[in-house]
Amino acid sequence: MQLLPKTTTTTKLIRNFSKALKLSATTGFLQGGIQVHAHLVKLGLYNVLSLQNKILDVYVKCKEFKDAHKLFDEMTVRNVVTWNTVICGLVNCGNNYKPCLYTGFSYFKKMLLDEVGFDPITLNVLFRACLELNGIEIGRQLHCLVVKLGFQLNCLVNSALVDLYGKCGLATEARCVFDDVMYKDLVLWNVMLSCYALNSLAEEALTVFKLMQLENLIGDGFTFSSMLNSCATLGSWELGRQIHGLICKLSFDLDILVASGIVNMYAKNEYIEDARKAFDCMTAKNVVSWNTMVVAYGRQGDGKEAMKLLKEMLLEDFAPDELTLASILSSCGSVSASCEIMQVHVYVVKFGLQSFLSIGNAMINAYSKCGRAASALKSFNSVPEPNLVTWTSLISGYAFNSLPKDGIKMFEKMLSAGVRPDQIAFLGVLSACSHAGCHPQALEVYCMLSLLLWLMTDEYNVSKLHAVHGNVLDECAL
C-alpha cells in the first residue's frame, strides 16, 4: 500500500476527495467516482465513513444500484446518512419505477431493525415514495410513526405529509396536520395553499392566505402563484385584482411564474384586455404565458388574434402545446378561417403532433365548420386511436354539412368498432337522419335509435334527443 505524501495531511486529502466525489455525484460522472474510489483504496482511506457515503452517493445518482448495494453491504459502520443516501437514491431513480420504490421501503425496514435512528430527510423522501406509489395507507402508517416519535413538530416532515394528503385528494386530513403544527414556516404555509389550489378549494385557500397575513408573513412567489390560481378557479376577478395590486407593491410581478399567474387569472375570468396588458408588461415571457394568452383568445373565438399571437410566439422560439393548438383550431373553425386552419395543420404535421387526440378532434371540428368534410375525414383517418369524441366530431360534421348518408354510415362504423355512443353522438346521427328524410338507411338507423332511446332513458338526459327525434318524425312523416 502506498504511503501518504508527507507534505499533505490526511484531513486535506479527505476534504479534496470529498469535493471530487460530490462533483461526480452532482454531474453524474460515474467514471470520475470510480477513479476516486480506486485511489481511496490505494491510499488506505477507503474505510473513512464520510468518503464511503460520498462514493455511495455517486453510485445511486448514476443509477449503478448493483455497485451501490455491494458497497453498502461491505460497510462495517453505517450512519443515518448512509441509509438516507440509499433510500433517496432508490426513490429518486425516476420513471416511476415501482420496484425501486418498494426496495426503498425495504431498506427503511432494515434501518429500523438495525435500530438506526432516522431523521426528517428519511421521512420526507418516504412520503414522496408513497405519493409515487399512490400508497396513502403506507403514508398513514408513517404518519402514526411521526406522531409516536415526536416528529410532528418538524416543518419539513409536516410539509411532506400535507403535500401527500393534498395530492391524494385528502384536503381535510392535510388541514388537520397543518393545524397541529404550532410554529409554521413559509414552506408549510405554501404547501397548504397549494393543496387547496390543487383540489379546487379556492375559498379555503383564501382563508389560509388571510391567516397567513395575520401572522405577518408576506409570502413569496410560490404563495402568490397559488393565490392567483385559486382566484382563477373561483372566478373571483375582484379579489384577483387586489392580489395583483399587492404583488406589484411587493415587486413580485418581476417573478416570471407570478406574472404568468396574473395573465392566467385574468384570462380564466374572461378579462382578456387585462390579461393582454399583464402579458405585454412581462419583462420576460415563458411558454406558459404565451400558451395562456393564445388559449384565451381561442376561447373567446378570436381566431385572428390567436393566430397573430401564435406567429409571434413561434418567432420568439417558443413551442405551442397541444391545448394551445386545439384552442386555435377551435376558434378558427368558429369563424370559418380555413386558411389559418391549414397553416396550423401544416405545423402539426411538420412536428408530428397529429397523434394527439385533442388536436385531431379539434382539426375535425374546424374543417367541418368550414365546410371541408373531405379534409375532416382525412384528419379523422390520421388519428391512430379515435375515441368517442373523435367519432362524434365527424358524425356531427357530416350532419352540419348536410351529408346525412356519410354521417349515418360513420355512426354504424362507430358501433361496429365497439365505441358506445353518448348523448352528443345520438344528437349528431339523429340530425343526420333528419337531413336524410325518408331515405331507407335513415329509417333503419331511426328505428335502431328509437329502440336504444327506449332502453337507455334512465341513463341519458333525453330531452334534447326527443326534440331532434321529433324532427326526424316530421321529415319522414311517420
GROMACS .gro file of C-alpha atoms in nm:
model
  478
    1MET     CA    1   0.000   0.000   0.000
    2GLN     CA    2   0.131   0.345  -0.096
    3LEU     CA    3   0.210   0.572   0.198
    4LEU     CA    4   0.052   0.919   0.217
    5PRO     CA    5   0.278   1.203   0.098
    6LYS     CA    6   0.445   1.372   0.393
    7THR     CA    7   0.359   1.720   0.263
    8THR     CA    8  -0.013   1.652   0.252
    9THR     CA    9  -0.220   1.592   0.561
   10THR     CA   10  -0.480   1.318   0.571
   11THR     CA   11  -0.750   1.574   0.658
   12LYS     CA   12  -0.673   1.777   0.347
   13LEU     CA   13  -0.680   1.465   0.129
   14ILE     CA   14  -1.016   1.361   0.271
   15ARG     CA   15  -1.152   1.711   0.206
   16ASN     CA   16  -1.030   1.713  -0.156
   17PHE     CA   17  -1.156   1.363  -0.232
   18SER     CA   18  -1.488   1.453  -0.073
   19LYS     CA   19  -1.523   1.753  -0.309
   20ALA     CA   20  -1.431   1.538  -0.610
   21LEU     CA   21  -1.690   1.275  -0.519
   22LYS     CA   22  -1.958   1.538  -0.460
   23LEU     CA   23  -1.887   1.684  -0.805
   24SER     CA   24  -1.907   1.338  -0.965
   25ALA     CA   25  -2.241   1.272  -0.794
   26THR     CA   26  -2.385   1.611  -0.890
   27THR     CA   27  -2.281   1.584  -1.256
   28GLY     CA   28  -2.348   1.212  -1.289
   29PHE     CA   29  -1.982   1.148  -1.380
   30LEU     CA   30  -1.962   0.780  -1.288
   31GLN     CA   31  -1.610   0.723  -1.423
   32GLY     CA   32  -1.474   1.003  -1.204
   33GLY     CA   33  -1.633   0.846  -0.897
   34ILE     CA   34  -1.487   0.504  -0.982
   35GLN     CA   35  -1.139   0.655  -1.020
   36VAL     CA   36  -1.161   0.832  -0.684
   37HIS     CA   37  -1.289   0.508  -0.529
   38ALA     CA   38  -0.978   0.327  -0.661
   39HIS     CA   39  -0.745   0.600  -0.528
   40LEU     CA   40  -0.905   0.578  -0.182
   41VAL     CA   41  -0.844   0.202  -0.169
   42LYS     CA   42  -0.484   0.255  -0.280
   43LEU     CA   43  -0.421   0.526  -0.018
   44GLY     CA   44  -0.586   0.334   0.265
   45LEU     CA   45  -0.871   0.584   0.307
   46TYR     CA   46  -1.145   0.352   0.186
   47ASN     CA   47  -1.288   0.288   0.535
   48VAL     CA   48  -1.347   0.657   0.615
   49LEU     CA   49  -1.726   0.667   0.665
   50SER     CA   50  -1.784   1.014   0.518
   51LEU     CA   51  -1.599   0.913   0.199
   52GLN     CA   52  -1.785   0.581   0.175
   53ASN     CA   53  -2.112   0.773   0.195
   54LYS     CA   54  -1.993   1.002  -0.085
   55ILE     CA   55  -1.896   0.704  -0.305
   56LEU     CA   56  -2.237   0.551  -0.234
   57ASP     CA   57  -2.399   0.877  -0.340
   58VAL     CA   58  -2.214   0.867  -0.674
   59TYR     CA   59  -2.334   0.512  -0.745
   60VAL     CA   60  -2.700   0.574  -0.660
   61LYS     CA   61  -2.717   0.904  -0.851
   62CYS     CA   62  -2.564   0.732  -1.154
   63LYS     CA   63  -2.821   0.452  -1.104
   64GLU     CA   64  -2.548   0.193  -1.055
   65PHE     CA   65  -2.752   0.014  -0.789
   66LYS     CA   66  -2.562  -0.315  -0.813
   67ASP     CA   67  -2.237  -0.143  -0.712
   68ALA     CA   68  -2.424   0.065  -0.454
   69HIS     CA   69  -2.573  -0.245  -0.287
   70LYS     CA   70  -2.232  -0.416  -0.289
   71LEU     CA   71  -2.064  -0.116  -0.125
   72PHE     CA   72  -2.346  -0.083   0.127
   73ASP     CA   73  -2.314  -0.449   0.228
   74GLU     CA   74  -1.935  -0.414   0.268
   75MET     CA   75  -1.963  -0.117   0.504
   76THR     CA   76  -1.890  -0.222   0.862
   77VAL     CA   77  -2.029   0.104   1.000
   78ARG     CA   78  -2.339   0.282   0.870
   79ASN     CA   79  -2.496   0.602   0.994
   80VAL     CA   80  -2.822   0.779   0.907
   81VAL     CA   81  -2.653   0.948   0.608
   82THR     CA   82  -2.565   0.606   0.466
   83TRP     CA   83  -2.922   0.481   0.490
   84ASN     CA   84  -3.068   0.808   0.360
   85THR     CA   85  -2.833   0.803   0.061
   86VAL     CA   86  -2.953   0.459  -0.049
   87ILE     CA   87  -3.322   0.525   0.024
   88CYS     CA   88  -3.317   0.865  -0.151
   89GLY     CA   89  -3.135   0.716  -0.449
   90LEU     CA   90  -3.393   0.440  -0.489
   91VAL     CA   91  -3.690   0.676  -0.456
   92ASN     CA   92  -3.535   0.926  -0.698
   93CYS     CA   93  -3.438   0.666  -0.958
   94GLY     CA   94  -3.705   0.814  -1.186
   95ASN     CA   95  -3.964   0.693  -1.436
   96ASN     CA   96  -4.197   0.592  -1.152
   97TYR     CA   97  -4.011   0.259  -1.138
   98LYS     CA   98  -4.209   0.086  -0.865
   99PRO     CA   99  -3.958  -0.193  -0.781
  100CYS     CA  100  -3.706   0.075  -0.678
  101LEU     CA  101  -3.967   0.245  -0.460
  102TYR     CA  102  -4.056  -0.080  -0.285
  103THR     CA  103  -3.685  -0.155  -0.236
  104GLY     CA  104  -3.654   0.187  -0.073
  105PHE     CA  105  -3.916   0.086   0.183
  106SER     CA  106  -3.734  -0.246   0.235
  107TYR     CA  107  -3.420  -0.055   0.328
  108PHE     CA  108  -3.623   0.158   0.569
  109LYS     CA  109  -3.746  -0.159   0.744
  110LYS     CA  110  -3.386  -0.285   0.768
  111MET     CA  111  -3.290   0.054   0.908
  112LEU     CA  112  -3.548   0.016   1.184
  113LEU     CA  113  -3.433  -0.340   1.257
  114ASP     CA  114  -3.073  -0.217   1.286
  115GLU     CA  115  -3.201   0.041   1.536
  116VAL     CA  116  -3.056   0.329   1.334
  117GLY     CA  117  -3.241   0.649   1.416
  118PHE     CA  118  -3.396   0.804   1.106
  119ASP     CA  119  -3.436   1.180   1.058
  120PRO     CA  120  -3.672   1.426   0.880
  121ILE     CA  121  -3.489   1.368   0.549
  122THR     CA  122  -3.572   0.995   0.568
  123LEU     CA  123  -3.940   1.064   0.632
  124ASN     CA  124  -3.958   1.335   0.366
  125VAL     CA  125  -3.833   1.103   0.092
  126LEU     CA  126  -4.056   0.816   0.209
  127PHE     CA  127  -4.365   1.038   0.189
  128ARG     CA  128  -4.267   1.118  -0.170
  129ALA     CA  129  -4.238   0.745  -0.237
  130CYS     CA  130  -4.592   0.698  -0.101
  131LEU     CA  131  -4.710   0.960  -0.348
  132GLU     CA  132  -4.543   0.782  -0.640
  133LEU     CA  133  -4.698   0.450  -0.534
  134ASN     CA  134  -5.036   0.610  -0.459
  135GLY     CA  135  -4.989   0.438  -0.125
  136ILE     CA  136  -5.194   0.651   0.110
  137GLU     CA  137  -5.226   0.365   0.361
  138ILE     CA  138  -4.847   0.337   0.390
  139GLY     CA  139  -4.844   0.715   0.429
  140ARG     CA  140  -5.090   0.693   0.717
  141GLN     CA  141  -4.873   0.432   0.888
  142LEU     CA  142  -4.572   0.662   0.853
  143HIS     CA  143  -4.787   0.945   0.991
  144CYS     CA  144  -4.853   0.736   1.303
  145LEU     CA  145  -4.477   0.677   1.335
  146VAL     CA  146  -4.417   1.051   1.303
  147VAL     CA  147  -4.654   1.124   1.591
  148LYS     CA  148  -4.521   0.837   1.804
  149LEU     CA  149  -4.160   0.954   1.775
  150GLY     CA  150  -4.232   1.326   1.809
  151PHE     CA  151  -4.151   1.437   1.453
  152GLN     CA  152  -4.485   1.617   1.424
  153LEU     CA  153  -4.309   1.936   1.539
  154ASN     CA  154  -4.079   1.932   1.235
  155CYS     CA  155  -4.192   2.160   0.949
  156LEU     CA  156  -4.007   1.959   0.681
  157VAL     CA  157  -4.188   1.639   0.779
  158ASN     CA  158  -4.525   1.811   0.809
  159SER     CA  159  -4.482   1.984   0.473
  160ALA     CA  160  -4.422   1.646   0.308
  161LEU     CA  161  -4.721   1.498   0.491
  162VAL     CA  162  -4.955   1.784   0.392
  163ASP     CA  163  -4.830   1.751   0.035
  164LEU     CA  164  -4.903   1.376   0.037
  165TYR     CA  165  -5.258   1.416   0.169
  166GLY     CA  166  -5.325   1.709  -0.064
  167LYS     CA  167  -5.210   1.527  -0.377
  168CYS     CA  168  -5.416   1.223  -0.277
  169GLY     CA  169  -5.726   1.445  -0.262
  170LEU     CA  170  -5.746   1.436   0.120
  171ALA     CA  171  -5.752   1.810   0.186
  172THR     CA  172  -5.930   1.773   0.523
  173GLU     CA  173  -5.658   1.543   0.658
  174ALA     CA  174  -5.393   1.777   0.520
  175ARG     CA  175  -5.554   2.066   0.709
  176CYS     CA  176  -5.559   1.865   1.034
  177VAL     CA  177  -5.182   1.810   1.005
  178PHE     CA  178  -5.131   2.178   0.923
  179ASP     CA  179  -5.339   2.298   1.220
  180ASP     CA  180  -5.149   2.074   1.464
  181VAL     CA  181  -4.819   2.249   1.387
  182MET     CA  182  -4.756   2.526   1.637
  183TYR     CA  183  -4.470   2.704   1.459
  184LYS     CA  184  -4.523   2.707   1.083
  185ASP     CA  185  -4.259   2.814   0.832
  186LEU     CA  186  -4.332   2.968   0.491
  187VAL     CA  187  -4.285   2.634   0.312
  188LEU     CA  188  -4.563   2.474   0.518
  189TRP     CA  189  -4.799   2.767   0.451
  190ASN     CA  190  -4.725   2.742   0.079
  191VAL     CA  191  -4.783   2.365   0.071
  192MET     CA  192  -5.121   2.413   0.240
  193LEU     CA  193  -5.218   2.681  -0.013
  194SER     CA  194  -5.104   2.455  -0.296
  195CYS     CA  195  -5.309   2.167  -0.152
  196TYR     CA  196  -5.628   2.373  -0.164
  197ALA     CA  197  -5.549   2.512  -0.510
  198LEU     CA  198  -5.481   2.159  -0.640
  199ASN     CA  199  -5.815   2.035  -0.504
  200SER     CA  200  -6.008   2.336  -0.644
  201LEU     CA  201  -6.089   2.456  -0.290
  202ALA     CA  202  -6.032   2.821  -0.368
  203GLU     CA  203  -6.231   2.965  -0.075
  204GLU     CA  204  -6.034   2.755   0.174
  205ALA     CA  205  -5.711   2.875   0.012
  206LEU     CA  206  -5.821   3.236   0.059
  207THR     CA  207  -5.895   3.166   0.426
  208VAL     CA  208  -5.542   3.027   0.477
  209PHE     CA  209  -5.395   3.327   0.295
  210LYS     CA  210  -5.577   3.563   0.534
  211LEU     CA  211  -5.449   3.364   0.834
  212MET     CA  212  -5.102   3.392   0.687
  213GLN     CA  213  -5.134   3.771   0.671
  214LEU     CA  214  -5.246   3.778   1.035
  215GLU     CA  215  -4.916   3.605   1.117
  216ASN     CA  216  -4.737   3.895   0.939
  217LEU     CA  217  -4.596   3.660   0.676
  218ILE     CA  218  -4.554   3.835   0.341
  219GLY     CA  219  -4.518   3.522   0.132
  220ASP     CA  220  -4.311   3.462  -0.179
  221GLY     CA  221  -4.360   3.393  -0.549
  222PHE     CA  222  -4.499   3.047  -0.479
  223THR     CA  223  -4.755   3.194  -0.234
  224PHE     CA  224  -4.888   3.443  -0.486
  225SER     CA  225  -4.888   3.190  -0.771
  226SER     CA  226  -5.113   2.964  -0.561
  227MET     CA  227  -5.343   3.253  -0.472
  228LEU     CA  228  -5.378   3.365  -0.833
  229ASN     CA  229  -5.459   3.007  -0.929
  230SER     CA  230  -5.730   2.998  -0.661
  231CYS     CA  231  -5.879   3.326  -0.788
  232ALA     CA  232  -5.883   3.181  -1.140
  233THR     CA  233  -6.060   2.867  -1.015
  234LEU     CA  234  -6.308   3.063  -0.803
  235GLY     CA  235  -6.381   3.312  -1.082
  236SER     CA  236  -6.303   3.593  -0.839
  237TRP     CA  237  -6.175   3.875  -1.060
  238GLU     CA  238  -6.214   4.143  -0.792
  239LEU     CA  239  -6.003   3.958  -0.535
  240GLY     CA  240  -5.755   3.864  -0.806
  241ARG     CA  241  -5.719   4.231  -0.895
  242GLN     CA  242  -5.648   4.317  -0.530
  243ILE     CA  243  -5.384   4.044  -0.509
  244HIS     CA  244  -5.238   4.176  -0.836
  245GLY     CA  245  -5.204   4.518  -0.669
  246LEU     CA  246  -5.029   4.364  -0.368
  247ILE     CA  247  -4.796   4.170  -0.599
  248CYS     CA  248  -4.695   4.490  -0.781
  249LYS     CA  249  -4.645   4.670  -0.448
  250LEU     CA  250  -4.407   4.396  -0.332
  251SER     CA  251  -4.237   4.372  -0.678
  252PHE     CA  252  -4.330   4.005  -0.718
  253ASP     CA  253  -4.461   4.085  -1.067
  254LEU     CA  254  -4.099   4.054  -1.181
  255ASP     CA  255  -4.117   3.682  -1.098
  256ILE     CA  256  -4.200   3.510  -1.429
  257LEU     CA  257  -4.418   3.243  -1.263
  258VAL     CA  258  -4.619   3.504  -1.075
  259ALA     CA  259  -4.655   3.719  -1.387
  260SER     CA  260  -4.780   3.414  -1.580
  261GLY     CA  261  -5.027   3.351  -1.297
  262ILE     CA  262  -5.162   3.707  -1.333
  263VAL     CA  263  -5.220   3.654  -1.706
  264ASN     CA  264  -5.392   3.321  -1.635
  265MET     CA  265  -5.612   3.469  -1.361
  266TYR     CA  266  -5.747   3.744  -1.588
  267ALA     CA  267  -5.781   3.507  -1.884
  268LYS     CA  268  -5.976   3.246  -1.684
  269ASN     CA  269  -6.209   3.523  -1.562
  270GLU     CA  270  -6.253   3.629  -1.928
  271TYR     CA  271  -6.098   3.973  -1.879
  272ILE     CA  272  -5.898   3.943  -2.199
  273GLU     CA  273  -5.787   4.307  -2.216
  274ASP     CA  274  -5.649   4.293  -1.862
  275ALA     CA  275  -5.480   3.962  -1.941
  276ARG     CA  276  -5.320   4.114  -2.251
  277LYS     CA  277  -5.198   4.419  -2.056
  278ALA     CA  278  -5.038   4.194  -1.795
  279PHE     CA  279  -4.889   3.981  -2.073
  280ASP     CA  280  -4.741   4.283  -2.254
  281CYS     CA  281  -4.594   4.414  -1.926
  282MET     CA  282  -4.395   4.095  -1.866
  283THR     CA  283  -4.023   4.169  -1.886
  284ALA     CA  284  -3.960   3.805  -1.980
  285LYS     CA  285  -4.216   3.556  -2.108
  286ASN     CA  286  -4.218   3.179  -2.075
  287VAL     CA  287  -4.404   2.914  -2.272
  288VAL     CA  288  -4.683   2.909  -2.008
  289SER     CA  289  -4.764   3.280  -2.050
  290TRP     CA  290  -4.764   3.252  -2.432
  291ASN     CA  291  -4.987   2.945  -2.429
  292THR     CA  292  -5.224   3.102  -2.174
  293MET     CA  293  -5.271   3.415  -2.385
  294VAL     CA  294  -5.320   3.227  -2.712
  295VAL     CA  295  -5.572   2.990  -2.550
  296ALA     CA  296  -5.757   3.291  -2.401
  297TYR     CA  297  -5.810   3.440  -2.747
  298GLY     CA  298  -5.906   3.098  -2.878
  299ARG     CA  299  -6.174   3.051  -2.613
  300GLN     CA  300  -6.314   3.394  -2.697
  301GLY     CA  301  -6.346   3.283  -3.058
  302ASP     CA  302  -6.095   3.544  -3.172
  303GLY     CA  303  -5.915   3.321  -3.420
  304LYS     CA  304  -5.731   3.600  -3.599
  305GLU     CA  305  -5.576   3.742  -3.281
  306ALA     CA  306  -5.491   3.392  -3.162
  307MET     CA  307  -5.314   3.320  -3.491
  308LYS     CA  308  -5.131   3.654  -3.480
  309LEU     CA  309  -5.004   3.578  -3.131
  310LEU     CA  310  -4.911   3.222  -3.231
  311LYS     CA  311  -4.691   3.358  -3.511
  312GLU     CA  312  -4.520   3.596  -3.264
  313MET     CA  313  -4.475   3.305  -3.025
  314LEU     CA  314  -4.303   3.097  -3.292
  315LEU     CA  315  -4.077   3.388  -3.387
  316GLU     CA  316  -3.967   3.402  -3.022
  317ASP     CA  317  -3.875   3.030  -3.043
  318PHE     CA  318  -4.150   2.913  -2.806
  319ALA     CA  319  -4.332   2.592  -2.899
  320PRO     CA  320  -4.712   2.583  -2.850
  321ASP     CA  321  -4.854   2.289  -2.658
  322GLU     CA  322  -5.144   2.067  -2.766
  323LEU     CA  323  -5.402   2.272  -2.572
  324THR     CA  324  -5.290   2.589  -2.750
  325LEU     CA  325  -5.313   2.434  -3.096
  326ALA     CA  326  -5.651   2.274  -3.022
  327SER     CA  327  -5.783   2.607  -2.894
  328ILE     CA  328  -5.664   2.794  -3.205
  329LEU     CA  329  -5.822   2.533  -3.432
  330SER     CA  330  -6.149   2.564  -3.242
  331SER     CA  331  -6.154   2.944  -3.267
  332CYS     CA  332  -6.058   2.938  -3.636
  333GLY     CA  333  -6.335   2.687  -3.704
  334SER     CA  334  -6.589   2.915  -3.536
  335VAL     CA  335  -6.509   3.198  -3.780
  336SER     CA  336  -6.457   2.964  -4.079
  337ALA     CA  337  -6.093   3.072  -4.116
  338SER     CA  338  -5.992   2.781  -4.340
  339CYS     CA  339  -5.659   2.940  -4.442
  340GLU     CA  340  -5.548   2.969  -4.078
  341ILE     CA  341  -5.664   2.614  -4.008
  342MET     CA  342  -5.448   2.485  -4.291
  343GLN     CA  343  -5.147   2.679  -4.156
  344VAL     CA  344  -5.191   2.519  -3.814
  345HIS     CA  345  -5.240   2.181  -3.983
  346VAL     CA  346  -4.906   2.218  -4.165
  347TYR     CA  347  -4.735   2.299  -3.832
  348VAL     CA  348  -4.899   1.998  -3.665
  349VAL     CA  349  -4.784   1.759  -3.939
  350LYS     CA  350  -4.435   1.912  -3.953
  351PHE     CA  351  -4.376   1.846  -3.582
  352GLY     CA  352  -4.561   1.513  -3.569
  353LEU     CA  353  -4.838   1.631  -3.337
  354GLN     CA  354  -5.132   1.480  -3.526
  355SER     CA  355  -5.132   1.179  -3.293
  356PHE     CA  356  -5.259   1.397  -3.004
  357LEU     CA  357  -5.631   1.327  -2.965
  358SER     CA  358  -5.719   1.683  -2.864
  359ILE     CA  359  -5.553   1.822  -3.178
  360GLY     CA  360  -5.705   1.558  -3.408
  361ASN     CA  361  -6.053   1.617  -3.266
  362ALA     CA  362  -6.016   1.995  -3.296
  363MET     CA  363  -5.895   1.957  -3.656
  364ILE     CA  364  -6.203   1.751  -3.749
  365ASN     CA  365  -6.434   2.010  -3.590
  366ALA     CA  366  -6.255   2.303  -3.751
  367TYR     CA  367  -6.261   2.159  -4.103
  368SER     CA  368  -6.626   2.055  -4.062
  369LYS     CA  369  -6.729   2.407  -3.959
  370CYS     CA  370  -6.551   2.544  -4.266
  371GLY     CA  371  -6.746   2.309  -4.494
  372ARG     CA  372  -6.440   2.095  -4.572
  373ALA     CA  373  -6.583   1.750  -4.496
  374ALA     CA  374  -6.319   1.567  -4.702
  375SER     CA  375  -6.039   1.733  -4.503
  376ALA     CA  376  -6.223   1.644  -4.181
  377LEU     CA  377  -6.228   1.278  -4.289
  378LYS     CA  378  -5.854   1.288  -4.367
  379SER     CA  379  -5.790   1.430  -4.022
  380PHE     CA  380  -6.004   1.153  -3.871
  381ASN     CA  381  -5.802   0.889  -4.056
  382SER     CA  382  -5.476   1.036  -3.921
  383VAL     CA  383  -5.583   0.979  -3.559
  384PRO     CA  384  -5.423   0.647  -3.450
  385GLU     CA  385  -5.684   0.554  -3.189
  386PRO     CA  386  -6.004   0.758  -3.230
  387ASN     CA  387  -6.216   0.792  -2.916
  388LEU     CA  388  -6.586   0.872  -2.877
  389VAL     CA  389  -6.522   1.246  -2.923
  390THR     CA  390  -6.334   1.179  -3.249
  391TRP     CA  391  -6.619   0.972  -3.394
  392THR     CA  392  -6.885   1.216  -3.274
  393SER     CA  393  -6.698   1.514  -3.421
  394LEU     CA  394  -6.700   1.357  -3.767
  395ILE     CA  395  -7.064   1.240  -3.744
  396SER     CA  396  -7.179   1.586  -3.630
  397GLY     CA  397  -6.963   1.742  -3.901
  398TYR     CA  398  -7.136   1.540  -4.170
  399ALA     CA  399  -7.477   1.643  -4.033
  400PHE     CA  400  -7.362   2.008  -4.022
  401ASN     CA  401  -7.256   1.990  -4.387
  402SER     CA  402  -7.580   1.819  -4.497
  403LEU     CA  403  -7.411   1.487  -4.571
  404PRO     CA  404  -7.653   1.257  -4.386
  405LYS     CA  405  -7.559   0.933  -4.562
  406ASP     CA  406  -7.193   0.975  -4.461
  407GLY     CA  407  -7.297   1.062  -4.104
  408ILE     CA  408  -7.519   0.754  -4.073
  409LYS     CA  409  -7.252   0.532  -4.229
  410MET     CA  410  -6.991   0.664  -3.983
  411PHE     CA  411  -7.228   0.604  -3.689
  412GLU     CA  412  -7.266   0.241  -3.797
  413LYS     CA  413  -6.886   0.208  -3.822
  414MET     CA  414  -6.854   0.352  -3.473
  415LEU     CA  415  -7.091   0.090  -3.333
  416SER     CA  416  -6.904  -0.185  -3.522
  417ALA     CA  417  -6.580  -0.061  -3.365
  418GLY     CA  418  -6.733  -0.118  -3.021
  419VAL     CA  419  -6.750   0.252  -2.931
  420ARG     CA  420  -7.053   0.323  -2.711
  421PRO     CA  421  -7.242   0.640  -2.814
  422ASP     CA  422  -7.333   0.919  -2.575
  423GLN     CA  423  -7.596   1.194  -2.592
  424ILE     CA  424  -7.392   1.409  -2.833
  425ALA     CA  425  -7.336   1.114  -3.067
  426PHE     CA  426  -7.711   1.044  -3.065
  427LEU     CA  427  -7.784   1.408  -3.144
  428GLY     CA  428  -7.538   1.401  -3.434
  429VAL     CA  429  -7.680   1.092  -3.601
  430LEU     CA  430  -8.044   1.192  -3.536
  431SER     CA  431  -7.966   1.523  -3.701
  432ALA     CA  432  -7.820   1.331  -3.996
  433CYS     CA  433  -8.137   1.118  -4.013
  434SER     CA  434  -8.343   1.437  -4.013
  435HIS     CA  435  -8.144   1.570  -4.310
  436ALA     CA  436  -8.183   1.235  -4.489
  437GLY     CA  437  -8.563   1.245  -4.470
  438CYS     CA  438  -8.722   0.919  -4.581
  439HIS     CA  439  -8.405   0.757  -4.712
  440PRO     CA  440  -8.425   0.381  -4.629
  441GLN     CA  441  -8.091   0.385  -4.448
  442ALA     CA  442  -8.211   0.679  -4.237
  443LEU     CA  443  -8.528   0.492  -4.148
  444GLU     CA  444  -8.326   0.187  -4.047
  445VAL     CA  445  -8.100   0.392  -3.821
  446TYR     CA  446  -8.402   0.579  -3.687
  447CYS     CA  447  -8.567   0.253  -3.579
  448MET     CA  448  -8.245   0.135  -3.416
  449LEU     CA  449  -8.207   0.464  -3.227
  450SER     CA  450  -8.571   0.454  -3.115
  451LEU     CA  451  -8.500   0.120  -2.952
  452LEU     CA  452  -8.177   0.248  -2.795
  453LEU     CA  453  -8.354   0.559  -2.661
  454TRP     CA  454  -8.623   0.344  -2.504
  455LEU     CA  455  -8.361   0.115  -2.344
  456MET     CA  456  -8.141   0.398  -2.215
  457THR     CA  457  -8.394   0.656  -2.095
  458ASP     CA  458  -8.273   0.622  -1.735
  459GLU     CA  459  -7.906   0.669  -1.830
  460TYR     CA  460  -7.923   0.960  -2.076
  461ASN     CA  461  -8.073   1.305  -2.045
  462VAL     CA  462  -8.300   1.255  -2.345
  463SER     CA  463  -8.494   1.586  -2.357
  464LYS     CA  464  -8.276   1.720  -2.639
  465LEU     CA  465  -8.273   1.381  -2.808
  466HIS     CA  466  -8.653   1.372  -2.814
  467ALA     CA  467  -8.660   1.719  -2.974
  468VAL     CA  468  -8.442   1.601  -3.263
  469HIS     CA  469  -8.630   1.271  -3.260
  470GLY     CA  470  -8.947   1.473  -3.333
  471ASN     CA  471  -8.776   1.642  -3.627
  472VAL     CA  472  -8.699   1.301  -3.777
  473LEU     CA  473  -9.066   1.206  -3.740
  474ASP     CA  474  -9.171   1.526  -3.917
  475GLU     CA  475  -8.923   1.476  -4.201
  476CYS     CA  476  -9.025   1.115  -4.255
  477ALA     CA  477  -9.396   1.186  -4.185
  478LEU     CA  478  -9.405   0.883  -3.954
   0.00000   0.00000   0.00000
